[in-house]
PDB file of N, CA and C in Angstrom:
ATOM      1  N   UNK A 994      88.098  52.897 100.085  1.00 51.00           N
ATOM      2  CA  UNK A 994      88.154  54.171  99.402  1.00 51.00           C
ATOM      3  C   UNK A 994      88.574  55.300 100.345  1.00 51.00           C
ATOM      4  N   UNK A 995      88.126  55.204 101.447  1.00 58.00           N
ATOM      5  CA  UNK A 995      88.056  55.973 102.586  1.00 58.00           C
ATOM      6  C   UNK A 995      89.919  56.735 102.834  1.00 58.00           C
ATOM      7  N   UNK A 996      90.967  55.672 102.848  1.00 62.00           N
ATOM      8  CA  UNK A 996      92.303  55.807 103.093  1.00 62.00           C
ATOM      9  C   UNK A 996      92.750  56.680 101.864  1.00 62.00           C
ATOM     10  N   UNK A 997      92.679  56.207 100.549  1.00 61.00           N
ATOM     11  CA  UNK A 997      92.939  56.826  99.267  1.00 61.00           C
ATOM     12  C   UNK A 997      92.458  58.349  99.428  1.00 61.00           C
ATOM     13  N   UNK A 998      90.952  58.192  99.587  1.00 62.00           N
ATOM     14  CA  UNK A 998      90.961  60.001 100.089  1.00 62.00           C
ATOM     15  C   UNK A 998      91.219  60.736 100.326  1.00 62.00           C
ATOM     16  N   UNK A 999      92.205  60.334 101.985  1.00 66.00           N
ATOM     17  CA  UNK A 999      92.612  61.035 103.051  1.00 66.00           C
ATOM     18  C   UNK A 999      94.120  61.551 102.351  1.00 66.00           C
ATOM     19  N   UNK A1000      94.349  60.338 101.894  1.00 65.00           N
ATOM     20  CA  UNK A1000      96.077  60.018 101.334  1.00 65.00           C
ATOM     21  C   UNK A1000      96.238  61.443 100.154  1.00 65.00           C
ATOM     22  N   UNK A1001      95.328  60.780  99.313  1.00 69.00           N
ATOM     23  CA  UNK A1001      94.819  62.190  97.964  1.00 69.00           C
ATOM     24  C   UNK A1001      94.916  63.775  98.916  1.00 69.00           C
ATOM     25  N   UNK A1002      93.743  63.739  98.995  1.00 70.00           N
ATOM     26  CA  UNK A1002      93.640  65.297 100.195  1.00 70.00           C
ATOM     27  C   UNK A1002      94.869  65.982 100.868  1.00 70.00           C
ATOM     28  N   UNK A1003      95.571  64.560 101.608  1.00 72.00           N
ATOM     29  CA  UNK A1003      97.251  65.256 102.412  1.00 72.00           C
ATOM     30  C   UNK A1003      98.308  65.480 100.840  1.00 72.00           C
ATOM     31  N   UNK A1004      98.036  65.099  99.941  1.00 77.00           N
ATOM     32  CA  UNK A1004      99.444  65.431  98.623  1.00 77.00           C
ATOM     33  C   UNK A1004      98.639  66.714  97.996  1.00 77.00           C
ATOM     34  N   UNK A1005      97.902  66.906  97.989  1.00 82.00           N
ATOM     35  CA  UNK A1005      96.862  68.054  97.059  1.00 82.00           C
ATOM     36  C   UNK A1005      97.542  68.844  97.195  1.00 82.00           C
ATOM     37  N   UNK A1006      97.896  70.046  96.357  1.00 86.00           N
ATOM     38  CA  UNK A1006      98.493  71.684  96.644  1.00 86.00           C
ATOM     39  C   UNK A1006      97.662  72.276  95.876  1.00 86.00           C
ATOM     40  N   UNK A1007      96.872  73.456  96.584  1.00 87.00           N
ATOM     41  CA  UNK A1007      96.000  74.401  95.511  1.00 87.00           C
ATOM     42  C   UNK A1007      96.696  75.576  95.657  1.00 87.00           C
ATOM     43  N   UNK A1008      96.513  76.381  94.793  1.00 89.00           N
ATOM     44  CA  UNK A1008      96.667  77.621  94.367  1.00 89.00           C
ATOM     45  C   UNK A1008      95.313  79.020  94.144  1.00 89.00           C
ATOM     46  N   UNK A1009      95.417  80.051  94.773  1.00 88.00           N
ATOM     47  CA  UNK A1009      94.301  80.404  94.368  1.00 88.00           C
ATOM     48  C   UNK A1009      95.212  81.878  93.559  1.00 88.00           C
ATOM     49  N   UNK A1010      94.038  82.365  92.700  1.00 87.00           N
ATOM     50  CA  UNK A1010      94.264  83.798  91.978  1.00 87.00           C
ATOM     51  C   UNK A1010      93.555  84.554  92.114  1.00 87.00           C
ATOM     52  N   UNK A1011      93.385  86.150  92.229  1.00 86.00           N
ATOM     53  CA  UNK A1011      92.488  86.941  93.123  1.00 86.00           C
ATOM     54  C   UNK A1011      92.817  88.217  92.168  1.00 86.00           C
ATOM     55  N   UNK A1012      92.343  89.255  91.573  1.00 84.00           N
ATOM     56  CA  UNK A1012      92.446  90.611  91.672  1.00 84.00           C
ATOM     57  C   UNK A1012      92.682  91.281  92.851  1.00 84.00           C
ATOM     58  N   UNK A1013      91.909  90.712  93.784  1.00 86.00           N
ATOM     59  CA  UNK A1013      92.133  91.388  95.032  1.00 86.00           C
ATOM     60  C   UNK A1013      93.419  91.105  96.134  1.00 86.00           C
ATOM     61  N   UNK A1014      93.686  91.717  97.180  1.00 88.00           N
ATOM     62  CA  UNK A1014      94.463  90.572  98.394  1.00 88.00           C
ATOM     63  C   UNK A1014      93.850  89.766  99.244  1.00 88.00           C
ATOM     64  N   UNK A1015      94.354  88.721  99.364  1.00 85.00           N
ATOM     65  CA  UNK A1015      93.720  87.524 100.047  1.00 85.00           C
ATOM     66  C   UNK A1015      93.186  88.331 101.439  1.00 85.00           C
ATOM     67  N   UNK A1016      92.155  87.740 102.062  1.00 84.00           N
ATOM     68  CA  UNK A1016      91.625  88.339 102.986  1.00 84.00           C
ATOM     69  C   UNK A1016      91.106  87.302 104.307  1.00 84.00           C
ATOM     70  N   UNK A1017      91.606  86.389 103.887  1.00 82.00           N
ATOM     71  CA  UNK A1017      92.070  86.023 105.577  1.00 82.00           C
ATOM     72  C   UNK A1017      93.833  85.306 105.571  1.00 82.00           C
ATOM     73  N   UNK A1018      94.633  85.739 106.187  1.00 85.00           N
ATOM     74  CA  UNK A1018      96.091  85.774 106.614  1.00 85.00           C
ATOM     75  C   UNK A1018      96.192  84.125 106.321  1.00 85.00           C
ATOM     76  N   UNK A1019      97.264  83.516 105.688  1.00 83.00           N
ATOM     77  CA  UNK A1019      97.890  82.407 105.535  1.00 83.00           C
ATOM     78  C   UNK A1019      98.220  81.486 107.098  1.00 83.00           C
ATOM     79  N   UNK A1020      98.458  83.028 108.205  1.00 87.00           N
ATOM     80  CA  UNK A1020      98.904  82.324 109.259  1.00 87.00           C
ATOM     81  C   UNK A1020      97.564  82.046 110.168  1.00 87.00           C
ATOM     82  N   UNK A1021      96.900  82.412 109.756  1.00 90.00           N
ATOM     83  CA  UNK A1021      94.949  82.191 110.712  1.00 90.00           C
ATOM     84  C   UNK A1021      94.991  80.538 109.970  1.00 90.00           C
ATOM     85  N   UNK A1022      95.643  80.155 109.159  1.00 87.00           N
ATOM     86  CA  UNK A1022      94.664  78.540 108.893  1.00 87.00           C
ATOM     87  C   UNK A1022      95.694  77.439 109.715  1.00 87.00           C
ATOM     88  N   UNK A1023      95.416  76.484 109.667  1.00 88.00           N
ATOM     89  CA  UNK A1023      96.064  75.485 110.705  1.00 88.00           C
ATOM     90  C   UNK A1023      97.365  75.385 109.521  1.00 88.00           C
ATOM     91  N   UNK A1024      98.664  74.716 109.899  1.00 87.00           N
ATOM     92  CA  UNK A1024      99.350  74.328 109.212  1.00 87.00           C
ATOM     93  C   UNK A1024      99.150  73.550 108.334  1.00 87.00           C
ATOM     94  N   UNK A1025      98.122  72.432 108.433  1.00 83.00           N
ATOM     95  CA  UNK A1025      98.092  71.261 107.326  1.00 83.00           C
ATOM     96  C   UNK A1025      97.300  71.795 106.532  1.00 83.00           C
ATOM     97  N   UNK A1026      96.848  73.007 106.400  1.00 83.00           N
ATOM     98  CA  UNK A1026      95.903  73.536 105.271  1.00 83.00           C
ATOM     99  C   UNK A1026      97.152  74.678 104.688  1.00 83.00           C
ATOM    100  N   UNK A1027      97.730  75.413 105.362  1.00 86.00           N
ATOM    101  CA  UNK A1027      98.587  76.629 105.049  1.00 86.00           C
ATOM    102  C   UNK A1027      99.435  76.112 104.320  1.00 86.00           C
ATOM    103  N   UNK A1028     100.110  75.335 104.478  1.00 88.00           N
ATOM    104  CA  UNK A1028     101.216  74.155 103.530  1.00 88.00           C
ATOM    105  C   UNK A1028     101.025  73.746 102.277  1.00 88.00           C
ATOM    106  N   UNK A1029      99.748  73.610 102.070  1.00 88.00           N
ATOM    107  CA  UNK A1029      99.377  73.195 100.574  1.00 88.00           C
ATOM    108  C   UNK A1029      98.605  73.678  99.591  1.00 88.00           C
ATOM    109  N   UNK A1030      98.423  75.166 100.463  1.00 88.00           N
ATOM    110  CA  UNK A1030      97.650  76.659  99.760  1.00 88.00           C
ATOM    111  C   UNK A1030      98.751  77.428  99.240  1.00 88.00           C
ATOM    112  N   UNK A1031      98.602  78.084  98.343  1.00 89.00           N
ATOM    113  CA  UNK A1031      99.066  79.632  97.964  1.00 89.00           C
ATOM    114  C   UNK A1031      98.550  80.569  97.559  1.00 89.00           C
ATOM    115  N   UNK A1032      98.681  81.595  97.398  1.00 90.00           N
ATOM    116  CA  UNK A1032      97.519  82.740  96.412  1.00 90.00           C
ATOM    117  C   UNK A1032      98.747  83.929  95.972  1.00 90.00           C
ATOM    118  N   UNK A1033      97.991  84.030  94.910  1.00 91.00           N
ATOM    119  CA  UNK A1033      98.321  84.965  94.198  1.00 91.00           C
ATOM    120  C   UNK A1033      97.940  86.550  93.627  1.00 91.00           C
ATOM    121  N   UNK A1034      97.892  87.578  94.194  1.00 93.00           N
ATOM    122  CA  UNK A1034      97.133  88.746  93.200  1.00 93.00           C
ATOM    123  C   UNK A1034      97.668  88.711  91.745  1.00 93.00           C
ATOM    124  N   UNK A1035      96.888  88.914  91.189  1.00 89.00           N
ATOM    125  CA  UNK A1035      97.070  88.968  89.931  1.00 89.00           C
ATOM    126  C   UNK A1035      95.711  89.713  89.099  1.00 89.00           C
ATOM    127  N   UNK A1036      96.132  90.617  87.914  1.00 85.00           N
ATOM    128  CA  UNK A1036      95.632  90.707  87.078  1.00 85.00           C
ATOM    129  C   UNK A1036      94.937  89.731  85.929  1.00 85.00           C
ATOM    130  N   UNK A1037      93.896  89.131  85.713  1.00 78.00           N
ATOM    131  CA  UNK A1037      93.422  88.033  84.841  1.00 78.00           C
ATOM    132  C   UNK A1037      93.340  88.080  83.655  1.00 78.00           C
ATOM    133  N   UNK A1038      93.770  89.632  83.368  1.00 79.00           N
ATOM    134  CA  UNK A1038      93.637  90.213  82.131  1.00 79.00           C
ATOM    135  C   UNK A1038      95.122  89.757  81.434  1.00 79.00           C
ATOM    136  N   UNK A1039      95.772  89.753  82.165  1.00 84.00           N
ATOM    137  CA  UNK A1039      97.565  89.390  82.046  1.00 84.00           C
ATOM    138  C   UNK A1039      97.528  87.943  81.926  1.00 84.00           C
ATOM    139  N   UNK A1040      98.798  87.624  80.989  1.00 84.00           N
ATOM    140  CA  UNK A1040      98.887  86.527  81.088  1.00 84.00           C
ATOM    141  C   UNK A1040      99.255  85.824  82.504  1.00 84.00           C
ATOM    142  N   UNK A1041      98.387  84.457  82.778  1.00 84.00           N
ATOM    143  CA  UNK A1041      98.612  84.122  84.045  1.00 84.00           C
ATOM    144  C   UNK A1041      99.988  83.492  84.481  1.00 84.00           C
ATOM    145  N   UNK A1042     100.498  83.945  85.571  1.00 89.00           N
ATOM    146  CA  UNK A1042     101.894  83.782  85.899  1.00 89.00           C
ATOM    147  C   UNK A1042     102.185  82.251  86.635  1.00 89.00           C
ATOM    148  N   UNK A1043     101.775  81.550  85.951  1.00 88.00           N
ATOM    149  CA  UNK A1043     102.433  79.739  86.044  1.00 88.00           C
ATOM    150  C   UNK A1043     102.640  79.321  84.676  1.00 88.00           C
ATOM    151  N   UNK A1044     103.639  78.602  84.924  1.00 88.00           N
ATOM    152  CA  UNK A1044     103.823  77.142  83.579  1.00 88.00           C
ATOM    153  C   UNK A1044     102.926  76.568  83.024  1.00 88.00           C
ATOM    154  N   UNK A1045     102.882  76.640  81.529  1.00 86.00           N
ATOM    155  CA  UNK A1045     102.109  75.739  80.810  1.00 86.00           C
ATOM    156  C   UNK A1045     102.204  74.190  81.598  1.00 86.00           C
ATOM    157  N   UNK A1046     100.331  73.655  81.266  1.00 85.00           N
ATOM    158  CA  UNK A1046     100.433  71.821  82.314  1.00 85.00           C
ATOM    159  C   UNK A1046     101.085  72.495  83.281  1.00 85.00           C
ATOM    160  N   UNK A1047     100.775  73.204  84.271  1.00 85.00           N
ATOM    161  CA  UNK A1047     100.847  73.195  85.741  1.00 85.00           C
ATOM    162  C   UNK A1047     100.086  72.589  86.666  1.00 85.00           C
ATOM    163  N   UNK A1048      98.765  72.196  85.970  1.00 84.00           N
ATOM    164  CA  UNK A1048      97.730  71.951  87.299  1.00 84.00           C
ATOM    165  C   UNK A1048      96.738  70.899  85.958  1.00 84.00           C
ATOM    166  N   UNK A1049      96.600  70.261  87.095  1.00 82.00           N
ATOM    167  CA  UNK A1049      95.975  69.039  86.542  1.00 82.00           C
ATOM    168  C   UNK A1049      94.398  69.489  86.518  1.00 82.00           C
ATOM    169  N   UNK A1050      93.789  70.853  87.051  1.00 82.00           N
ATOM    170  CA  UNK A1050      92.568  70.627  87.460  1.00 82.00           C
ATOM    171  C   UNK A1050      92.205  72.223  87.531  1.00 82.00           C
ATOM    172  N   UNK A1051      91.505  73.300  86.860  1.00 81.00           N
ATOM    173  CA  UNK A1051      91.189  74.426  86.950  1.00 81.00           C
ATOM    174  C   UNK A1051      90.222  74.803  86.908  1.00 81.00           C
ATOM    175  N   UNK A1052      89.689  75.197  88.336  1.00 81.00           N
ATOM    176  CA  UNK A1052      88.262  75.735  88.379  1.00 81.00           C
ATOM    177  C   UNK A1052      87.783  77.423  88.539  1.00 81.00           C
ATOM    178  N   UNK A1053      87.102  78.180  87.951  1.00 78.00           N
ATOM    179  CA  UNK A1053      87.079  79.119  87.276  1.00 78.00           C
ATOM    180  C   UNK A1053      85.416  79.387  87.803  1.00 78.00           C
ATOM    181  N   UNK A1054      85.731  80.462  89.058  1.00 77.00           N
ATOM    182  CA  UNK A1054      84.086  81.105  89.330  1.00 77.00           C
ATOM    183  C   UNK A1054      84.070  82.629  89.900  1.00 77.00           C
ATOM    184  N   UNK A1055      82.901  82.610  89.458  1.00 76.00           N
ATOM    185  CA  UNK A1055      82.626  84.620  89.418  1.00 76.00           C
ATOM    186  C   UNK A1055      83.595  85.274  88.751  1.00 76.00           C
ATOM    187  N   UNK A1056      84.442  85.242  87.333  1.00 72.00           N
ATOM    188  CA  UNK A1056      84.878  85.755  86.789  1.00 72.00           C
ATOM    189  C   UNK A1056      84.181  86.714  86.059  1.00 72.00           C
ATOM    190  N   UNK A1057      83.004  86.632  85.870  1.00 67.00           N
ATOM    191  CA  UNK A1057      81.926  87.230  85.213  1.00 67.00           C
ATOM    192  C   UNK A1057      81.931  88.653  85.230  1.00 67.00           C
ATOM    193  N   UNK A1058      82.082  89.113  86.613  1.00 68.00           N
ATOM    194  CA  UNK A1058      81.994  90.139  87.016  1.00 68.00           C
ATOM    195  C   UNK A1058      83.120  90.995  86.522  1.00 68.00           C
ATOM    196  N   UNK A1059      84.517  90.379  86.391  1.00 69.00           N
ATOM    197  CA  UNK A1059      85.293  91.308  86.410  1.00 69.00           C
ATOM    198  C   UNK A1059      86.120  91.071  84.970  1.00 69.00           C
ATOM    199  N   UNK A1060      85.371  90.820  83.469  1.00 72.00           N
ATOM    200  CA  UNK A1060      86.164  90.585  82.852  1.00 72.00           C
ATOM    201  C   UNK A1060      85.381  91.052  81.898  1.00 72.00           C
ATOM    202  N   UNK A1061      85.663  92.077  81.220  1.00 73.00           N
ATOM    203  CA  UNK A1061      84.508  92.049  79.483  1.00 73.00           C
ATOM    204  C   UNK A1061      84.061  91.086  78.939  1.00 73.00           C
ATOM    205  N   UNK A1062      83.130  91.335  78.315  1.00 72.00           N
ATOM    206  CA  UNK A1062      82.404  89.959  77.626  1.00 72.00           C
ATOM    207  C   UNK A1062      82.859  89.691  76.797  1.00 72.00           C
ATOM    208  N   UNK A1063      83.680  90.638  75.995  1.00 71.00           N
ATOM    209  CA  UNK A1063      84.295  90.631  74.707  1.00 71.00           C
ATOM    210  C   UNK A1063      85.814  89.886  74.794  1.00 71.00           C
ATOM    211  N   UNK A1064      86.178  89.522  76.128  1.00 74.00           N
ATOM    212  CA  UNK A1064      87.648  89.354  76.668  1.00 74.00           C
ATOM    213  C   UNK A1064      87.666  87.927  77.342  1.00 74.00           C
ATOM    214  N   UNK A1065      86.177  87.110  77.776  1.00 72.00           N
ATOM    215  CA  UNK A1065      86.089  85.866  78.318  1.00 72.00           C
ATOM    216  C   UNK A1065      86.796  84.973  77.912  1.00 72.00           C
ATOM    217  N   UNK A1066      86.342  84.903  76.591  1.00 75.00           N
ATOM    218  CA  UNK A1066      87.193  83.464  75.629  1.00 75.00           C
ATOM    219  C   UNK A1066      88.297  83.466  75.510  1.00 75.00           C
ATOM    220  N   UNK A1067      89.116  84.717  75.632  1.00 73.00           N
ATOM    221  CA  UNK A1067      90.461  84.975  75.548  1.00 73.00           C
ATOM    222  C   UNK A1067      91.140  83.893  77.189  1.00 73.00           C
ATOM    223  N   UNK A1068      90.148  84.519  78.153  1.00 69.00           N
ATOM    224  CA  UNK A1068      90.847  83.958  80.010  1.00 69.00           C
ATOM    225  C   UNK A1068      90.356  82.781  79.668  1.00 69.00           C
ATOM    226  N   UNK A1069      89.425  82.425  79.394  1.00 70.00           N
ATOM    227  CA  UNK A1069      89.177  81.002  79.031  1.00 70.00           C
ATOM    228  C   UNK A1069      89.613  80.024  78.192  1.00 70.00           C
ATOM    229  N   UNK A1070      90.358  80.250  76.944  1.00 71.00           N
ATOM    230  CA  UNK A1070      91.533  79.459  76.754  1.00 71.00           C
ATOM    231  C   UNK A1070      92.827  79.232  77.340  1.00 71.00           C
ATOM    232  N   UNK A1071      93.075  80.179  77.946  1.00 63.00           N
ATOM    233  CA  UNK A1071      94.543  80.258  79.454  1.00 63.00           C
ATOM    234  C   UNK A1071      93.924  79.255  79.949  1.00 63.00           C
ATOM    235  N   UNK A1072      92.993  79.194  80.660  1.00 61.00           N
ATOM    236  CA  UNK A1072      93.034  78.364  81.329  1.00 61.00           C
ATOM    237  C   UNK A1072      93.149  76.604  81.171  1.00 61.00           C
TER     238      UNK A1072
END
């Protein structure tokens, strides 16, 4: 299982989305992590700026804070 892991982990590409700007520099992480990161500012309120089936896998935390209650279910079907 151990090889499959490693193998999985080196093809992975994440993406992150932020209201804010990223706050530690792309060039502070080692290359084999910087390569298969991106981020994005973005508004969450907006429709989110990727392709429909882009990502096999979307995880969604502390949105709480920055989204009306009345407006959740709306970001939560985007996703």
């Amino acid at each position: 299982l151990f090889p499959y892991t490693t193998l999985f982990r080196s093809l992975t590409r994440r993406a992150g989305l932020d209201v804010a700007p990223v706050l530690v520099p792309m060039s502070m992480l080692p290359y084999d992590q910087s390569s298969r990161l991106s981020f994005v500012q973005h508004n969450i309120l907006q429709r989110l700026p990727f392709e429909d089936a882009k990502f096999d896998y979307v995880r969604v935390g502390n949105i709480g804070m920055d989204v009306p209650g009345a407006l959740l279910s709306a970001v939560f079907s985007a996703c």
